[in-house]
Amino acid sequence: LQQAFSKGSLKPGLNVVLEGRPKAINNVNGLKQCLFEFQRHLDWIERLDVTSHLVVDATSSASDHILDKDAADPEDDFKREMSFYHQAQASVLEALPRLHQLKIPTRRPDDYFAEMAKSDQQMQKIRQKLKSKQEAMEKSERAKQLRALRKYGKKVQTEVLQKRQKEKSTMLNAIKKYQKGLSDKLDFLEGEKASAPQGKKEGTGGQPVRKGPNAKRRYKNQKFGFGGKKKGSKWNTKESHNDVSSFRASKAHYKGPGKPGKKNANKRPGKKMRQKMKNRSR
């Protein structure tokens, strides 16, 4: 290299420009020698080579097996790969009967044991990695479902709040109209249990509904109660007359000064009280 560099024969760049076309070499003797080395006259069981024609489908009828070479388009990738696949099928169908004739098994026995290419420790690591990946995928899927449920719950909650706000605004507008005298209806006080429209009111079975108190009366009953019987409410009955659970002998037979049960009855009145009593006596 140093000599070539000193002569100036080395040129920059990785590609070398050739002057003229290279001369073709036809070494017939070398090709025949290579062919002779390839041609080993061994039994078929040692070679296992099968030559089959181009076929359309190995499972179809025999008349459809042969395919015209001129009809095949080498530029069509799909047809080319399918021709390879069908040719392999035909080769297998041709080789299996020959193997059976030679009494060579073509299926692996049930007790077949082959040493693994990877050790048990390596396979255990692979299992752990696959397991952790599957758990991560399941966790991600659960989190995605929870996010979807949370999003749906927020949507439902928003719809409920909007519905309540709308009902509240409707009721407030109805109350304002009633206060201003623009309307005399109090149906908004019933809420969702609004009364049926006036006219033909029918209950279940087509029977007419009995008319009860109006909305104003029902609102007052709900706010203040339903009242009750006033006259004779303090009269004694047989049960109250016979009930002596509240009787106290100490209060009934009290003999001390002053009224029974009066606190500080024996205490002397104070100075201010004595002055008031003196002024009254004058």
XYZ file of N, CA and C in Angstrom, residues 71-281:
633
model
N -48.212 -19.787 -18.593
C -49.366 -19.097 -18.004
C -49.021 -18.453 -16.664
N -47.954 -18.922 -15.998
C -47.573 -18.374 -14.689
C -46.885 -17.033 -14.863
N -47.256 -16.085 -14.038
C -46.669 -14.751 -14.078
C -45.619 -14.659 -12.976
N -44.342 -14.593 -13.301
C -43.314 -14.553 -12.243
C -43.319 -13.257 -11.445
N -43.955 -12.222 -11.960
C -43.990 -10.945 -11.248
C -45.092 -10.892 -10.194
N -46.013 -11.844 -10.261
C -47.114 -11.881 -9.293
C -46.632 -12.623 -8.050
N -46.364 -11.888 -6.975
C -45.819 -12.502 -5.761
C -46.759 -13.526 -5.159
N -48.040 -13.230 -5.148
C -48.996 -14.139 -4.509
C -49.068 -15.471 -5.259
N -49.168 -15.407 -6.574
C -49.250 -16.650 -7.358
C -47.947 -17.438 -7.261
N -46.811 -16.732 -7.232
C -45.530 -17.421 -7.141
C -45.412 -18.163 -5.808
N -45.790 -17.508 -4.701
C -45.719 -18.167 -3.392
C -46.707 -19.319 -3.298
N -47.884 -19.168 -3.894
C -48.860 -20.256 -3.881
C -48.369 -21.448 -4.697
N -47.651 -21.183 -5.797
C -47.099 -22.294 -6.589
C -46.039 -23.047 -5.793
N -45.213 -22.303 -5.012
C -44.243 -22.969 -4.147
C -44.942 -23.820 -3.089
N -46.018 -23.289 -2.540
C -46.759 -24.010 -1.500
C -47.368 -25.294 -2.062
N -47.972 -25.202 -3.223
C -48.592 -26.389 -3.835
C -47.541 -27.400 -4.265
N -46.390 -26.917 -4.720
C -45.330 -27.840 -5.095
C -44.815 -28.588 -3.870
N -44.712 -27.898 -2.746
C -44.293 -28.575 -1.509
C -45.328 -29.602 -1.075
N -46.608 -29.290 -1.230
C -47.650 -30.267 -0.908
C -47.516 -31.521 -1.767
N -47.314 -31.330 -3.060
C -47.184 -32.478 -3.957
C -45.953 -33.306 -3.614
N -44.871 -32.652 -3.218
C -43.649 -33.386 -2.858
C -43.881 -34.215 -1.603
N -44.596 -33.670 -0.626
C -44.881 -34.428 0.597
C -45.755 -35.636 0.286
N -46.779 -35.455 -0.565
C -47.646 -36.580 -0.905
C -46.902 -37.648 -1.695
N -45.849 -37.274 -2.359
C -45.053 -38.251 -3.104
C -44.027 -38.942 -2.222
N -43.483 -38.216 -1.229
C -42.421 -38.783 -0.394
C -42.962 -39.665 0.714
N -44.149 -39.349 1.266
C -44.675 -40.145 2.382
C -44.898 -41.613 2.018
N -45.547 -41.947 0.888
C -45.689 -43.382 0.565
C -44.353 -44.106 0.396
N -43.354 -43.440 -0.147
C -42.053 -44.084 -0.304
C -41.419 -44.354 1.052
N -41.581 -43.433 2.005
C -41.055 -43.658 3.355
C -41.783 -44.804 4.042
N -43.102 -44.895 3.808
C -43.863 -45.997 4.411
C -43.456 -47.339 3.820
N -43.135 -47.359 2.518
C -42.675 -48.607 1.906
C -41.340 -49.049 2.491
N -40.509 -48.097 2.818
C -39.218 -48.424 3.430
C -39.325 -48.652 4.936
N -40.556 -48.586 5.486
C -40.814 -48.819 6.914
C -40.044 -47.821 7.792
N -40.109 -46.591 7.370
C -39.475 -45.517 8.140
C -40.594 -44.686 8.793
N -40.602 -44.584 10.101
C -41.694 -43.829 10.758
C -41.625 -42.351 10.382
N -42.791 -41.771 10.212
C -42.888 -40.339 9.863
C -43.517 -39.505 10.969
N -43.889 -40.166 12.081
C -44.456 -39.441 13.230
C -43.558 -39.640 14.438
N -43.498 -38.647 15.279
C -42.683 -38.714 16.475
C -43.351 -39.623 17.497
N -42.640 -40.521 18.129
C -43.260 -41.395 19.147
C -43.670 -40.598 20.382
N -44.607 -41.185 21.135
C -45.131 -40.489 22.328
C -44.062 -40.310 23.398
N -43.146 -41.251 23.518
C -42.113 -41.170 24.554
C -40.825 -40.540 24.020
N -40.942 -39.769 22.977
C -39.755 -39.132 22.393
C -39.258 -38.030 23.321
N -37.973 -38.018 23.566
C -37.370 -37.022 24.451
C -36.205 -36.384 23.725
N -36.223 -35.071 23.673
C -35.127 -34.333 23.056
C -34.683 -33.239 24.008
N -33.432 -33.036 24.093
C -32.896 -32.021 24.988
C -33.255 -30.631 24.473
N -33.680 -29.788 25.385
C -34.079 -28.438 25.004
C -32.843 -27.628 24.617
N -33.063 -26.723 23.686
C -31.959 -25.853 23.269
C -31.611 -24.862 24.365
N -32.610 -24.529 25.216
C -32.380 -23.601 26.317
C -32.535 -24.340 27.634
N -31.825 -23.886 28.647
C -31.867 -24.530 29.955
C -33.180 -24.199 30.676
N -33.429 -24.968 31.752
C -34.647 -24.745 32.525
C -34.639 -23.375 33.190
N -33.473 -22.896 33.600
C -33.405 -21.580 34.223
C -33.784 -20.479 33.228
N -33.304 -20.617 32.001
C -33.651 -19.633 30.990
C -35.140 -19.669 30.659
N -35.709 -20.867 30.562
C -37.138 -20.990 30.280
C -37.964 -20.447 31.439
N -37.470 -20.619 32.684
C -38.183 -20.074 33.832
C -38.189 -18.546 33.786
N -37.064 -17.961 33.377
C -37.025 -16.508 33.232
C -38.005 -16.034 32.158
N -38.061 -16.800 31.076
C -38.990 -16.429 29.995
C -40.434 -16.518 30.477
N -40.747 -17.576 31.251
C -42.113 -17.709 31.788
C -42.451 -16.541 32.712
N -41.503 -16.183 33.587
C -41.745 -15.064 34.495
C -41.954 -13.756 33.719
N -41.182 -13.575 32.665
C -41.327 -12.359 31.867
C -42.679 -12.324 31.164
N -43.089 -13.465 30.594
C -44.397 -13.525 29.937
C -45.524 -13.327 30.940
N -45.359 -13.911 32.143
C -46.378 -13.761 33.167
C -46.498 -12.307 33.608
N -45.353 -11.640 33.833
C -45.394 -10.229 34.233
C -45.994 -9.362 33.131
N -45.699 -9.697 31.880
C -46.276 -8.927 30.773
C -47.785 -9.114 30.708
N -48.247 -10.354 30.925
C -49.682 -10.606 30.915
C -50.375 -9.899 32.081
N -49.749 -9.916 33.264
C -50.332 -9.211 34.405
C -50.394 -7.711 34.153
N -49.361 -7.159 33.514
C -49.371 -5.725 33.197
C -50.487 -5.397 32.214
N -50.707 -6.279 31.236
C -51.787 -6.058 30.274
C -53.149 -6.129 30.963
N -53.328 -7.111 31.872
C -54.591 -7.213 32.598
C -54.808 -5.994 33.489
N -53.742 -5.535 34.146
C -53.860 -4.351 34.999
C -54.230 -3.127 34.173
N -53.601 -2.988 33.021
C -53.923 -1.864 32.137
C -55.366 -1.938 31.664
N -55.833 -3.164 31.366
C -57.223 -3.322 30.919
C -58.199 -2.967 32.034
N -57.884 -3.402 33.275
C -58.760 -3.051 34.406
C -58.780 -1.544 34.632
N -57.609 -0.915 34.532
C -57.570 0.544 34.703
C -58.364 1.241 33.614
N -58.303 0.718 32.405
C -59.067 1.314 31.304
C -60.565 1.179 31.560
N -60.992 -0.008 32.060
C -62.403 -0.202 32.373
C -62.850 0.720 33.498
N -61.996 0.872 34.531
C -62.350 1.772 35.637
C -62.478 3.214 35.161
N -61.570 3.632 34.271
C -61.669 4.992 33.731
C -62.954 5.167 32.931
N -63.314 4.125 32.164
C -64.556 4.220 31.388
C -65.773 4.290 32.306
N -65.782 3.459 33.382
C -66.903 3.488 34.324
C -66.964 4.826 35.052
N -65.784 5.356 35.442
C -65.770 6.649 36.127
C -66.270 7.761 35.201
N -65.884 7.685 33.965
C -66.337 8.678 32.995
C -67.842 8.589 32.787
N -68.359 7.339 32.721
C -69.802 7.162 32.557
C -70.552 7.642 33.795
N -69.980 7.368 35.003
C -70.620 7.841 36.235
C -70.679 9.355 36.305
N -69.591 10.021 35.885
C -69.602 11.485 35.871
C -70.641 12.011 34.894
N -70.774 11.333 33.770
C -71.758 11.761 32.780
C -73.174 11.641 33.341
N -73.463 10.493 33.994
C -74.796 10.299 34.583
C -75.045 11.319 35.680
N -74.013 11.566 36.520
C -74.172 12.540 37.598
C -74.431 13.939 37.046
N -73.748 14.299 35.978
C -73.969 15.612 35.363
C -75.384 15.727 34.811
N -75.862 14.646 34.180
C -77.224 14.675 33.651
C -78.248 14.815 34.770
N -78.027 14.111 35.905
C -78.964 14.205 37.026
C -78.963 15.618 37.606
N -77.759 16.211 37.763
C -77.684 17.565 38.298
C -78.345 18.580 37.360
N -78.161 18.416 36.068
C -78.806 19.309 35.112
C -80.323 19.160 35.163
N -80.788 17.911 35.321
C -82.231 17.687 35.415
C -82.799 18.348 36.672
N -82.088 18.196 37.804
C -82.563 18.814 39.048
C -82.568 20.336 38.933
N -81.517 20.886 38.324
C -81.449 22.337 38.161
C -82.588 22.837 37.279
N -82.890 22.071 36.245
C -83.989 22.469 35.358
C -85.326 22.428 36.091
N -85.543 21.351 36.889
C -86.787 21.261 37.648
C -86.883 22.394 38.674
N -85.755 22.721 39.300
C -85.766 23.795 40.294
C -86.097 25.131 39.654
N -85.477 25.411 38.502
C -85.766 26.680 37.827
C -87.212 26.745 37.358
N -87.750 25.610 36.906
C -89.157 25.584 36.488
C -90.084 25.871 37.661
N -89.784 25.283 38.832
C -90.624 25.499 40.006
C -90.529 26.952 40.485
N -89.318 27.525 40.462
C -89.171 28.917 40.887
C -89.941 29.865 39.967
N -89.908 29.584 38.659
C -90.677 30.417 37.731
C -92.169 30.297 37.993
N -92.629 29.058 38.306
C -94.047 28.873 38.593
C -94.442 29.595 39.887
N -93.552 29.583 40.896
C -93.851 30.272 42.162
C -93.933 31.781 41.948
N -93.012 32.317 41.134
C -93.051 33.749 40.854
C -94.335 34.146 40.136
N -94.761 33.339 39.199
C -96.025 33.632 38.500
C -97.202 33.591 39.459
N -97.162 32.603 40.392
C -98.264 32.502 41.353
C -98.266 33.697 42.304
N -97.078 34.147 42.733
C -97.011 35.291 43.638
C -97.473 36.584 42.964
N -97.180 36.719 41.681
C -97.587 37.917 40.963
C -99.043 37.862 40.491
N -99.699 36.715 40.718
C -101.086 36.593 40.314
C -101.274 36.251 38.853
N -100.215 35.867 38.174
C -100.345 35.497 36.767
C -100.890 34.093 36.586
N -100.869 33.297 37.647
C -101.374 31.926 37.558
C -101.979 31.562 38.899
N -103.014 30.724 38.856
C -103.670 30.269 40.081
C -103.508 28.774 40.288
N -102.579 28.176 39.583
C -102.363 26.732 39.698
C -101.202 26.470 40.646
N -101.384 25.457 41.482
C -100.343 25.046 42.426
C -99.879 23.618 42.149
N -99.970 23.211 40.895
C -99.542 21.856 40.560
C -98.040 21.661 40.725
N -97.253 22.737 40.690
C -95.808 22.599 40.813
C -95.383 22.139 42.197
N -96.306 22.254 43.195
C -95.970 21.822 44.550
C -95.943 20.314 44.672
N -96.576 19.614 43.747
C -96.632 18.162 43.834
C -95.358 17.508 43.324
N -94.533 18.227 42.591
C -93.285 17.669 42.084
C -93.555 16.666 40.989
N -92.951 15.493 41.131
C -93.105 14.464 40.118
C -94.491 13.848 40.132
N -95.170 13.910 41.300
C -96.506 13.324 41.398
C -97.544 14.369 41.017
N -97.380 14.893 39.859
C -98.335 15.899 39.399
C -99.667 15.240 39.108
N -100.717 15.995 39.390
C -102.059 15.450 39.171
C -102.322 15.312 37.693
N -103.210 14.423 37.358
C -103.546 14.178 35.958
C -104.290 15.378 35.408
N -104.251 15.618 34.096
C -104.958 16.759 33.511
C -106.460 16.655 33.721
N -107.042 17.838 33.912
C -108.470 17.855 34.179
C -109.239 17.383 32.956
N -110.428 16.908 33.208
C -111.247 16.353 32.129
C -111.753 15.006 32.570
N -111.534 14.006 31.736
C -111.940 12.646 32.067
C -110.847 11.984 32.876
N -111.000 11.953 34.180
C -110.035 11.323 35.064
C -110.526 9.924 35.385
N -109.711 8.947 35.006
C -110.079 7.568 35.244
C -108.925 6.858 35.913
N -109.241 5.959 36.841
C -108.234 5.176 37.521
C -108.055 3.844 36.832
N -107.567 2.883 37.569
C -107.355 1.561 37.001
C -108.703 0.898 36.750
N -108.795 0.230 35.623
C -110.055 -0.450 35.303
C -111.102 0.488 34.755
N -110.761 1.742 34.416
C -111.741 2.658 33.841
C -112.669 3.287 34.855
N -112.389 3.124 36.178
C -113.258 3.700 37.199
C -112.862 5.144 37.461
N -113.800 6.036 37.702
C -113.468 7.448 37.955
C -112.730 7.611 39.273
N -111.763 8.528 39.289
C -110.957 8.785 40.487
C -111.719 9.718 41.428
N -111.704 9.378 42.712
C -112.395 10.204 43.700
C -111.632 11.502 43.902
N -112.349 12.598 43.927
C -111.735 13.907 44.068
C -111.383 14.148 45.528
N -110.116 14.469 45.814
C -109.671 14.715 47.172
C -109.473 16.196 47.409
N -108.736 16.573 48.462
C -108.471 17.996 48.735
C -107.612 18.605 47.632
N -107.752 19.910 47.481
C -107.006 20.594 46.429
C -105.528 20.697 46.805
N -104.761 21.269 45.905
C -103.311 21.322 46.099
C -102.935 22.212 47.277
N -103.679 23.315 47.469
C -103.371 24.216 48.572
C -103.573 23.535 49.912
N -104.675 22.778 50.018
C -104.955 22.065 51.260
C -103.898 20.988 51.531
N -103.499 20.300 50.467
C -102.489 19.256 50.642
C -101.147 19.856 51.053
N -100.826 21.030 50.494
C -99.566 21.683 50.866
C -99.586 22.091 52.335
N -100.710 22.648 52.812
C -100.791 23.046 54.226
C -100.780 21.834 55.140
N -101.435 20.751 54.722
C -101.402 19.529 55.530
C -99.979 18.988 55.645
N -99.253 19.091 54.530
C -97.879 18.605 54.549
C -96.986 19.487 55.412
N -97.274 20.783 55.458
C -96.422 21.704 56.206
C -96.783 21.760 57.679
N -98.085 21.850 58.001
C -98.517 22.052 59.382
C -99.101 20.800 60.019
N -99.279 19.740 59.295
C -99.898 18.550 59.853
C -101.366 18.472 59.480
N -101.987 17.402 59.915
C -103.380 17.160 59.541
C -104.365 17.538 60.643
N -103.863 18.175 61.720
C -104.797 18.568 62.780
C -105.333 17.354 63.521
N -106.568 17.397 63.910
C -107.181 16.290 64.639
C -108.386 16.763 65.435
N -108.904 15.910 66.268
C -110.073 16.229 67.079
C -109.663 17.145 68.224
N -110.366 18.254 68.363
C -110.065 19.227 69.419
C -111.061 19.114 70.590
N -112.323 19.051 70.305
C -113.357 19.017 71.343
C -113.315 17.679 72.067
N -113.276 17.765 73.402
C -113.290 16.549 74.207
C -111.973 15.804 74.193
N -110.876 16.455 73.783
C -109.601 15.753 73.709
C -109.009 15.491 75.089
N -109.484 16.267 76.153
C -108.935 16.093 77.499
C -109.856 15.309 78.415
N -110.898 14.744 77.850
C -111.796 13.936 78.684
C -111.111 12.668 79.116
N -111.523 12.217 80.343
C -110.996 10.952 80.842
C -111.697 9.785 80.175
N -110.912 8.734 80.052
C -111.488 7.482 79.568
C -111.299 6.423 80.637
N -111.814 5.244 80.378
C -111.709 4.166 81.347
C -110.255 3.797 81.586
N -109.482 3.795 80.517
C -108.072 3.432 80.652
C -107.303 4.505 81.417
N -107.537 5.796 81.093
C -106.824 6.859 81.803
C -107.263 6.960 83.254
N -108.529 6.624 83.557
C -109.008 6.666 84.939
C -108.368 5.575 85.775
N -108.167 4.420 85.204
C -107.583 3.295 85.945
C -106.059 3.354 85.985
N -105.455 4.259 85.204
C -104.002 4.350 85.158
C -103.517 5.225 86.321
N -102.814 4.625 87.308
C -102.304 5.348 88.479
C -100.781 5.341 88.496
N -100.171 5.168 87.302
C -98.705 5.085 87.264
C -98.054 6.414 87.611
N -98.758 7.548 87.382
C -98.168 8.852 87.671
C -98.480 9.350 89.093
N -99.120 8.538 89.920
C -99.470 8.950 91.289
C -98.232 8.944 92.177
N -98.026 10.046 92.962
C -96.907 10.160 93.887
C -97.466 10.490 95.270
N -97.275 9.561 96.234
C -97.831 9.747 97.593
C -97.166 10.903 98.306
N -95.868 11.132 98.049
C -95.161 12.210 98.745
C -95.739 13.569 98.385
N -96.205 13.718 97.145
C -96.795 14.982 96.742
C -98.267 15.072 97.147
N -98.953 13.925 97.156
C -100.387 13.949 97.486
C -100.624 14.217 98.969
N -99.778 13.719 99.870
C -99.945 13.878 101.319
C -98.917 14.835 101.888
N -98.543 15.860 101.189
C -97.559 16.830 101.663
C -98.191 17.723 102.740
N -97.541 17.855 103.906
C -98.097 18.620 105.023
C -97.171 19.745 105.482
N -96.185 20.086 104.710
C -95.247 21.146 105.087
C -95.848 22.510 104.829
N -95.129 23.570 105.197
C -95.631 24.926 104.972
C -95.647 25.283 103.487
N -96.558 26.107 103.175
C -96.662 26.540 101.788
C -97.327 25.499 100.918
N -97.365 25.807 99.649
C -97.969 24.878 98.702
C -97.041 23.696 98.479
N -97.624 22.545 98.247
C -96.773 21.360 98.028
C -95.939 21.514 96.761
N -94.687 21.181 96.945
C -93.797 21.224 95.785
C -93.218 22.579 95.508
N -93.553 23.620 96.306
C -93.039 24.949 96.040
C -91.646 25.073 96.623
N -90.700 25.503 95.816
C -89.318 25.607 96.257
C -89.116 26.851 97.120
N -88.190 26.700 98.075
C -87.787 27.820 98.943
C -88.988 28.437 99.677
N -89.898 27.561 100.137
C -91.106 28.077 100.808
C -90.792 28.591 102.207
N -89.812 28.033 102.897
C -89.527 28.404 104.284
C -88.472 29.505 104.397
N -87.975 29.975 103.270
C -86.947 31.006 103.315
C -87.561 32.362 103.608
N -86.816 33.193 104.340
C -87.270 34.551 104.672
C -87.132 35.429 103.448
N -88.134 36.262 103.167
C -88.017 37.129 101.996
C -86.875 38.101 102.164
N -86.310 38.521 101.029
C -85.163 39.396 101.045
C -85.531 40.823 101.406
N -84.504 41.693 101.459
C -84.677 43.081 101.866
C -85.563 43.837 100.904
N -85.338 43.661 99.633
C -86.164 44.352 98.630
C -87.607 43.878 98.696
N -87.765 42.572 98.905
C -89.138 42.043 98.976
C -89.866 42.571 100.200
N -89.138 42.709 101.338
C -89.777 43.240 102.547
C -90.141 44.698 102.351
N -89.308 45.451 101.656
C -89.613 46.860 101.396
C -90.849 46.991 100.538
N -90.996 46.128 99.506
C -92.181 46.164 98.654
C -93.439 45.811 99.438
N -93.314 44.820 100.322
C -94.483 44.447 101.120
C -94.878 45.566 102.069
N -93.885 46.264 102.591
C -94.155 47.394 103.500
C -94.838 48.538 102.767
N -94.363 48.805 101.541
C -94.975 49.868 100.750
C -96.413 49.517 100.393
N -96.667 48.292 100.072
C -98.048 47.874 99.756
C -98.978 48.011 100.963
N -98.438 47.673 102.164
C -99.293 47.780 103.366
C -99.654 49.229 103.677
